[in-house]
Coordinates of C-alpha atoms and ligand atoms in Angstrom, one line a residue:
M21 CA 43.6 15.4 49.6
I22 CA 42.1 11.1 50.3
E23 CA 43.7 9.6 46.8
P24 CA 40.4 8.1 44.3
K25 CA 41.1 4.8 42.4
K26 CA 43.9 4.8 40.3
H27 CA 43.0 4.3 37.4
L28 CA 41.2 7.5 37.8
K29 CA 43.8 9.7 38.7
E30 CA 44.9 9.7 35.2
L31 CA 40.6 10.1 34.5
T32 CA 39.8 13.7 32.6
R33 CA 36.2 14.2 31.1
T34 CA 35.0 17.3 28.6
P35 CA 32.5 19.1 31.4
I36 CA 29.2 19.3 29.6
T37 CA 28.9 22.7 28.4
P38 CA 26.9 25.3 27.2
E39 CA 23.1 24.3 28.4
D40 CA 20.1 27.0 28.4
R41 CA 20.5 25.6 24.6
I42 CA 16.9 24.2 25.3
G43 CA 14.3 26.1 22.7
R44 CA 16.9 29.1 22.3
V45 CA 19.3 27.5 20.0
H46 CA 19.2 25.5 17.2
R47 CA 21.0 22.8 18.9
L48 CA 22.5 21.2 15.6
D49 CA 25.8 19.4 17.9
R50 CA 24.5 16.4 19.6
N51 CA 23.0 14.4 17.1
E52 CA 19.6 14.6 19.3
R53 CA 16.4 14.5 17.9
T54 CA 16.3 18.7 16.7
T55 CA 11.9 19.2 16.1
P56 CA 9.8 19.0 19.2
F57 CA 8.0 15.8 19.4
P58 CA 4.9 15.4 18.0
K59 CA 2.6 17.7 20.9
E60 CA -0.4 15.2 20.9
H61 CA 1.7 12.2 21.3
L62 CA 3.3 13.9 24.3
R63 CA 0.3 14.7 25.3
N64 CA -1.2 10.4 25.1
I65 CA 2.7 9.6 27.1
L66 CA 1.6 11.6 29.6
N67 CA -2.0 10.7 30.5
S68 CA -1.2 7.6 30.6
I69 CA 0.3 7.9 33.3
T70 CA -2.0 7.4 36.8
E71 CA -1.4 9.3 40.0
D72 CA -0.4 5.7 42.0
E73 CA 2.7 5.1 40.1
L74 CA 4.3 8.2 40.2
V75 CA 4.4 7.3 43.9
A76 CA 5.7 4.2 43.5
Y77 CA 9.0 2.5 42.3
P78 CA 9.0 2.1 39.1
E79 CA 7.1 -1.0 37.3
V80 CA 8.9 -1.4 34.3
E81 CA 8.0 -5.3 33.0
P82 CA 5.3 -4.2 30.6
F83 CA 7.9 -1.9 28.4
Y84 CA 10.5 -5.7 28.7
H85 CA 8.0 -7.7 27.3
K86 CA 6.7 -5.0 24.1
L87 CA 10.6 -4.6 23.6
A88 CA 11.5 -8.0 23.0
Q89 CA 8.1 -8.6 21.1
W90 CA 9.3 -5.7 19.0
L91 CA 13.0 -7.4 18.5
N92 CA 12.1 -10.4 18.5
V93 CA 13.8 -11.5 21.6
K94 CA 12.7 -13.4 24.5
R95 CA 12.8 -11.6 27.8
E96 CA 16.1 -13.1 28.7
E97 CA 17.9 -12.3 26.0
L98 CA 17.5 -8.3 27.1
L99 CA 18.6 -5.4 29.9
V100 CA 17.3 -2.4 29.7
A101 CA 19.0 0.2 31.7
S102 CA 19.4 4.5 31.9
G103 CA 20.5 5.6 28.8
S104 CA 22.8 3.0 26.2
D105 CA 26.1 4.5 28.2
T106 CA 25.0 2.1 30.9
S107 CA 24.2 -0.1 29.3
I108 CA 27.7 0.0 27.9
K109 CA 29.4 1.0 31.6
M110 CA 27.7 -2.4 32.4
V111 CA 29.5 -3.9 30.2
F112 CA 33.0 -3.3 31.1
E113 CA 31.8 -3.2 34.3
V114 CA 31.0 -7.2 34.6
Y115 CA 34.1 -8.5 31.8
V116 CA 36.5 -6.3 32.1
Q117 CA 39.7 -5.7 33.9
E118 CA 43.1 -4.1 34.8
G119 CA 45.8 -4.9 31.9
D120 CA 42.7 -6.8 29.9
E121 CA 43.3 -5.1 26.2
V122 CA 40.1 -3.0 24.2
V123 CA 40.2 -3.3 20.8
V124 CA 38.5 0.4 19.6
I125 CA 37.7 1.8 16.2
S126 CA 39.1 5.5 16.6
P127 CA 37.4 7.6 16.1
T128 CA 34.1 7.0 17.6
Y129 CA 31.7 7.5 20.7
G130 CA 34.0 9.2 23.8
M131 CA 33.1 6.3 26.7
Y132 CA 34.6 3.9 25.2
V133 CA 37.8 5.1 25.6
V134 CA 36.6 6.6 29.1
Y135 CA 35.8 2.9 30.1
C136 CA 38.5 1.7 29.0
K137 CA 40.6 4.6 31.5
M138 CA 37.0 3.7 33.9
F139 CA 39.0 0.6 34.6
G140 CA 42.5 -0.2 34.2
A141 CA 42.1 -1.6 30.7
V142 CA 44.8 -1.1 27.7
T143 CA 43.5 0.4 25.0
K144 CA 43.9 -1.1 21.6
E145 CA 42.8 1.9 18.7
V146 CA 42.3 1.0 15.0
F147 CA 42.2 4.3 12.9
Y148 CA 40.6 5.1 10.1
N149 CA 42.8 5.7 6.8
P150 CA 42.2 9.4 6.0
D151 CA 39.9 8.3 2.9
W152 CA 37.4 7.5 5.9
S153 CA 37.8 3.7 4.8
L154 CA 38.8 0.7 7.5
P155 CA 39.9 -2.3 6.7
I156 CA 38.5 -4.7 8.8
E157 CA 41.7 -7.2 8.8
R158 CA 43.2 -4.2 10.7
V159 CA 41.1 -4.4 13.5
I160 CA 40.9 -8.6 14.2
A161 CA 45.3 -7.8 13.5
A162 CA 44.1 -6.1 16.8
I163 CA 42.6 -8.9 18.2
G164 CA 45.0 -10.6 20.7
P165 CA 45.2 -13.2 23.5
K166 CA 44.7 -10.3 26.3
T167 CA 42.2 -9.1 24.6
K168 CA 38.9 -9.0 26.2
L169 CA 36.1 -7.3 23.7
V170 CA 35.6 -5.4 21.5
T171 CA 33.4 -2.5 20.5
I172 CA 32.1 -1.6 17.2
A173 CA 29.7 1.3 17.3
N174 CA 28.0 0.4 13.9
P175 CA 27.1 3.0 12.2
N176 CA 29.9 4.4 13.6
H177 CA 30.3 8.2 15.3
T178 CA 32.3 8.8 11.1
G179 CA 28.4 8.4 9.7
T180 CA 30.4 5.4 8.2
I181 CA 29.5 1.8 8.5
I182 CA 30.6 -2.0 8.8
E183 CA 28.9 -4.5 6.9
Q184 CA 27.4 -7.6 8.5
E185 CA 30.5 -10.3 6.7
D186 CA 32.6 -8.0 7.9
L187 CA 31.1 -7.6 12.0
I188 CA 31.2 -11.5 12.2
K189 CA 34.3 -12.0 10.6
V190 CA 35.1 -10.2 13.7
I191 CA 32.6 -11.9 16.0
E192 CA 34.5 -14.8 15.3
A193 CA 37.9 -13.4 15.7
A194 CA 37.2 -12.8 18.7
R195 CA 35.9 -15.5 20.0
K196 CA 38.8 -17.8 19.3
V197 CA 40.9 -15.4 21.6
N198 CA 37.5 -15.8 23.9
A199 CA 36.7 -11.7 23.6
L200 CA 33.3 -10.7 23.5
V201 CA 32.0 -7.8 20.5
L202 CA 29.9 -5.3 21.5
I203 CA 28.4 -3.5 19.1
D204 CA 26.7 0.0 19.5
E205 CA 23.6 -0.1 17.3
A206 CA 22.7 4.0 18.4
Y207 CA 22.2 4.9 15.0
Y208 CA 19.9 1.8 13.9
H209 CA 16.8 3.6 13.0
F210 CA 18.9 5.0 10.5
Y211 CA 20.7 2.6 8.5
S212 CA 18.6 -0.8 9.9
Q213 CA 20.4 -3.0 9.3
T214 CA 21.1 -4.9 12.5
M215 CA 23.0 -8.1 14.5
V216 CA 20.0 -8.4 17.6
G217 CA 19.6 -11.5 15.1
Y218 CA 22.6 -12.9 15.3
V219 CA 23.1 -12.7 20.0
R220 CA 22.1 -16.9 20.0
Q221 CA 24.4 -17.5 17.3
F222 CA 27.4 -16.0 18.4
D223 CA 27.7 -16.4 22.6
N224 CA 30.5 -13.9 21.8
L225 CA 27.5 -10.8 20.9
I226 CA 25.9 -7.9 22.7
I227 CA 24.0 -5.9 21.1
I228 CA 23.5 -1.8 22.4
R229 CA 20.9 0.1 21.4
T230 CA 19.5 3.1 22.5
F231 CA 16.4 5.4 22.6
S232 CA 18.0 8.3 22.9
K233 CA 18.4 8.3 19.1
G234 CA 15.9 7.9 16.4
F235 CA 13.7 7.4 18.8
G236 CA 14.6 10.6 19.7
I237 CA 13.6 11.0 23.3
A238 CA 17.1 10.7 24.5
P239 CA 16.2 13.3 28.0
L240 CA 14.0 9.7 28.9
R241 CA 17.3 7.5 28.9
I242 CA 16.4 4.3 27.2
G243 CA 19.2 1.9 26.5
Y244 CA 19.3 -1.4 25.9
T245 CA 21.3 -5.0 25.5
V246 CA 20.3 -7.5 23.7
S247 CA 22.7 -10.7 24.3
N248 CA 22.2 -14.3 25.5
P249 CA 20.3 -15.6 28.9
E250 CA 24.3 -15.7 30.5
I251 CA 26.0 -12.7 29.7
I252 CA 22.6 -10.8 30.4
K253 CA 22.6 -12.4 34.1
Q254 CA 25.8 -11.1 34.7
L255 CA 24.8 -7.9 33.4
Y256 CA 21.9 -7.4 35.6
K257 CA 24.5 -8.1 38.4
V258 CA 25.4 -4.7 38.0
K259 CA 22.3 -2.7 37.8
Q260 CA 21.8 -1.0 39.7
T261 CA 18.1 -1.7 41.6
H262 CA 15.7 0.9 39.9
D263 CA 16.6 2.3 36.8
I264 CA 14.7 3.7 34.2
T265 CA 11.7 5.6 35.8
V266 CA 8.2 5.0 35.2
I267 CA 7.6 8.4 32.6
S268 CA 10.7 6.4 30.5
A269 CA 9.5 3.5 30.5
K270 CA 5.2 4.5 29.0
A271 CA 6.9 7.0 27.4
G272 CA 9.2 4.0 25.1
S273 CA 6.1 1.6 25.4
Y274 CA 3.8 3.9 23.6
L275 CA 6.3 4.8 20.4
L276 CA 6.9 1.0 20.4
D277 CA 3.0 1.4 20.0
H278 CA 3.4 4.2 17.4
L279 CA 6.3 3.7 15.3
E280 CA 5.0 6.1 13.3
V281 CA 6.8 8.8 15.8
M282 CA 10.0 7.0 14.9
T283 CA 9.4 6.9 11.0
D284 CA 8.1 9.9 10.6
Y285 CA 11.9 11.3 12.0
V286 CA 13.4 8.8 10.1
K287 CA 12.2 10.0 7.0
E288 CA 12.7 13.3 7.6
V289 CA 16.2 13.0 8.8
N290 CA 16.7 11.1 5.1
Q291 CA 15.6 14.4 3.3
S292 CA 17.3 16.6 5.4
K293 CA 20.6 14.8 3.7
E294 CA 19.7 16.0 0.6
V295 CA 19.6 19.2 1.3
L296 CA 23.7 19.3 2.8
Y297 CA 24.4 16.7 0.6
Q298 CA 23.4 19.3 -2.9
R299 CA 23.9 22.9 -1.6
L300 CA 26.9 22.7 0.5
P301 CA 29.5 20.9 -2.4
P302 CA 28.5 23.8 -4.8
M303 CA 30.0 26.6 -1.9
G304 CA 33.1 24.3 -1.6
F305 CA 32.6 22.1 1.0
E306 CA 34.0 18.4 1.0
V307 CA 30.7 16.5 2.5
F308 CA 30.7 12.7 3.9
K309 CA 27.6 10.7 3.4
S310 CA 26.2 9.3 6.5
Q311 CA 24.5 6.1 7.9
A312 CA 23.2 8.3 11.0
N313 CA 21.2 11.1 11.7
F314 CA 24.5 13.7 11.4
V315 CA 26.7 14.7 8.1
F316 CA 30.4 15.6 8.4
F317 CA 31.7 18.1 6.1
K318 CA 34.7 19.3 5.8
C319 CA 36.0 23.8 4.8
P320 CA 37.5 24.4 1.8
A321 CA 40.6 26.1 2.3
S322 CA 39.2 29.8 2.0
V323 CA 37.4 28.8 5.6
D324 CA 38.2 28.9 8.4
G325 CA 35.5 27.1 10.1
K326 CA 36.3 28.0 13.8
K327 CA 35.5 31.3 13.0
L328 CA 32.2 29.6 10.4
L329 CA 30.9 27.7 13.4
A330 CA 31.8 31.0 15.6
D331 CA 29.8 33.1 13.8
L332 CA 27.2 31.0 13.1
E333 CA 26.5 30.1 16.9
K334 CA 26.2 34.4 17.2
M335 CA 22.6 32.9 14.8
R336 CA 22.2 30.5 17.6
I337 CA 22.8 27.9 15.3
I338 CA 25.5 25.2 16.8
L339 CA 27.6 22.8 15.2
K340 CA 29.9 21.0 16.7
G341 CA 33.8 21.0 15.8
P342 CA 36.3 21.9 14.4
F343 CA 37.5 18.6 14.9
N344 CA 41.1 17.8 15.2
N345 CA 42.6 14.3 15.8
P346 CA 42.0 11.6 14.6
V347 CA 41.7 11.1 11.4
P348 CA 39.4 11.8 9.3
F349 CA 37.3 14.0 11.9
T350 CA 40.6 16.4 11.7
G351 CA 39.3 19.9 10.3
H352 CA 35.5 18.8 9.9
L353 CA 32.6 20.2 11.1
R354 CA 29.7 18.4 11.9
V355 CA 26.2 19.2 11.6
T356 CA 23.2 17.1 13.8
V357 CA 20.7 16.3 10.0
G358 CA 16.8 18.3 11.7
S359 CA 14.2 19.4 9.3
V360 CA 14.7 20.1 6.0
Q361 CA 13.3 23.9 6.7
Q362 CA 16.3 23.6 9.3
M363 CA 18.8 22.2 6.7
N364 CA 18.1 24.8 4.7
M365 CA 18.1 27.7 7.0
V366 CA 21.8 26.2 8.3
C367 CA 23.0 26.7 4.4
D368 CA 21.7 29.7 3.1
E369 CA 23.6 31.6 6.6
I370 CA 26.5 29.7 5.8
K371 CA 26.3 30.8 2.2
K372 CA 25.8 34.2 3.3
L373 CA 29.0 33.4 6.0
I374 CA 31.4 32.1 3.0
T375 CA 30.5 35.8 0.9
Q376 CA 30.4 38.1 3.3
Ligands
PLP23 C1 27.3 5.2 19.2 C2 26.8 6.6 20.4 N1 26.6 5.1 21.3 C3 25.8 5.2 22.6 C4 25.6 7.2 23.0 C5 24.7 7.2 24.2 O1 23.5 7.1 24.1 P1 22.8 7.3 25.3 O2 23.3 6.7 26.1 O3 21.6 8.5 25.0 O4 21.5 6.3 25.2 C6 25.6 7.3 22.2 C7 25.3 9.4 22.0 O5 25.7 10.0 21.6 C8 26.5 7.9 20.7 O6 26.7 8.4 20.2

């Protein structure tokens, strides 16, 4: 057998299953937008693509300028990539080498640990307390002379957030040891606090965002990085020649011109969360408040989470879980928040199943 690179020998990836979901099931497992993209806006986006554009390599500058303007940053402080997953990987490609330490708050978005393995880094995991609290002192204590990168999703995969003043403490601690801080604001639109405004103040700060969540266009694969021009210049070195497609760029520009598509969806998600907060606790579930488009809940002792999920799946309702580890996920189920109607439907079905 021809050997892969030594770091890759230890790396296993979870297969993406099951497929055959779109239009067939209630997709409440991947934190995508679960309601259809408004038809009229879809038509407008498709109509804006010309015959010429469809045969040429994509011209993405108009999108860059629109995005920079919306973010209130300079063009050279911005780098777009095919999904924020790629944006994150580019940071590892440019800055993380064998033996470097990377601080990761766990549990979180799984790809940080995957990239640590891929690039031979030592993962320094900082775990939440069982009560979902995360003392920032522990994150700071994990930063040492070998730290190259600190990754923080804010809001995190737990739905919890770290306050800006604490993020600043982490950035300052990392700065002292010449380490970068990557703040992943994938779920920014559901929370609305951002560190983008700090990239000029801190030369070790990288912000990553996506169009997959609040803007709701996960399949079009648009992620972007905001940082100082020097970091952006370095990241540019590992950029694919052509990454996002012209359709993605056009859709991205369109959504920036029609922010109501995003704000209406965010409003709907926030209303729908209330349905879960109100209806699940009386059934015995412990529900955790979330600043993102998903909600975690813990089954009471009388309910077998695995069976509940399997029963829901038979009804074509797909949730995620039960999570095995680490805390605070243990034994929890996760539901992507969709429309009020969808959330009521999920609660109705759960109620029926647990009272059978
Ligand atoms: C915190 C976080 N960051 C990044 C991503 C990657 O998103 P995408 O590659 O679709 O931009 C996800 C996807 O679920 C995520 O949850």
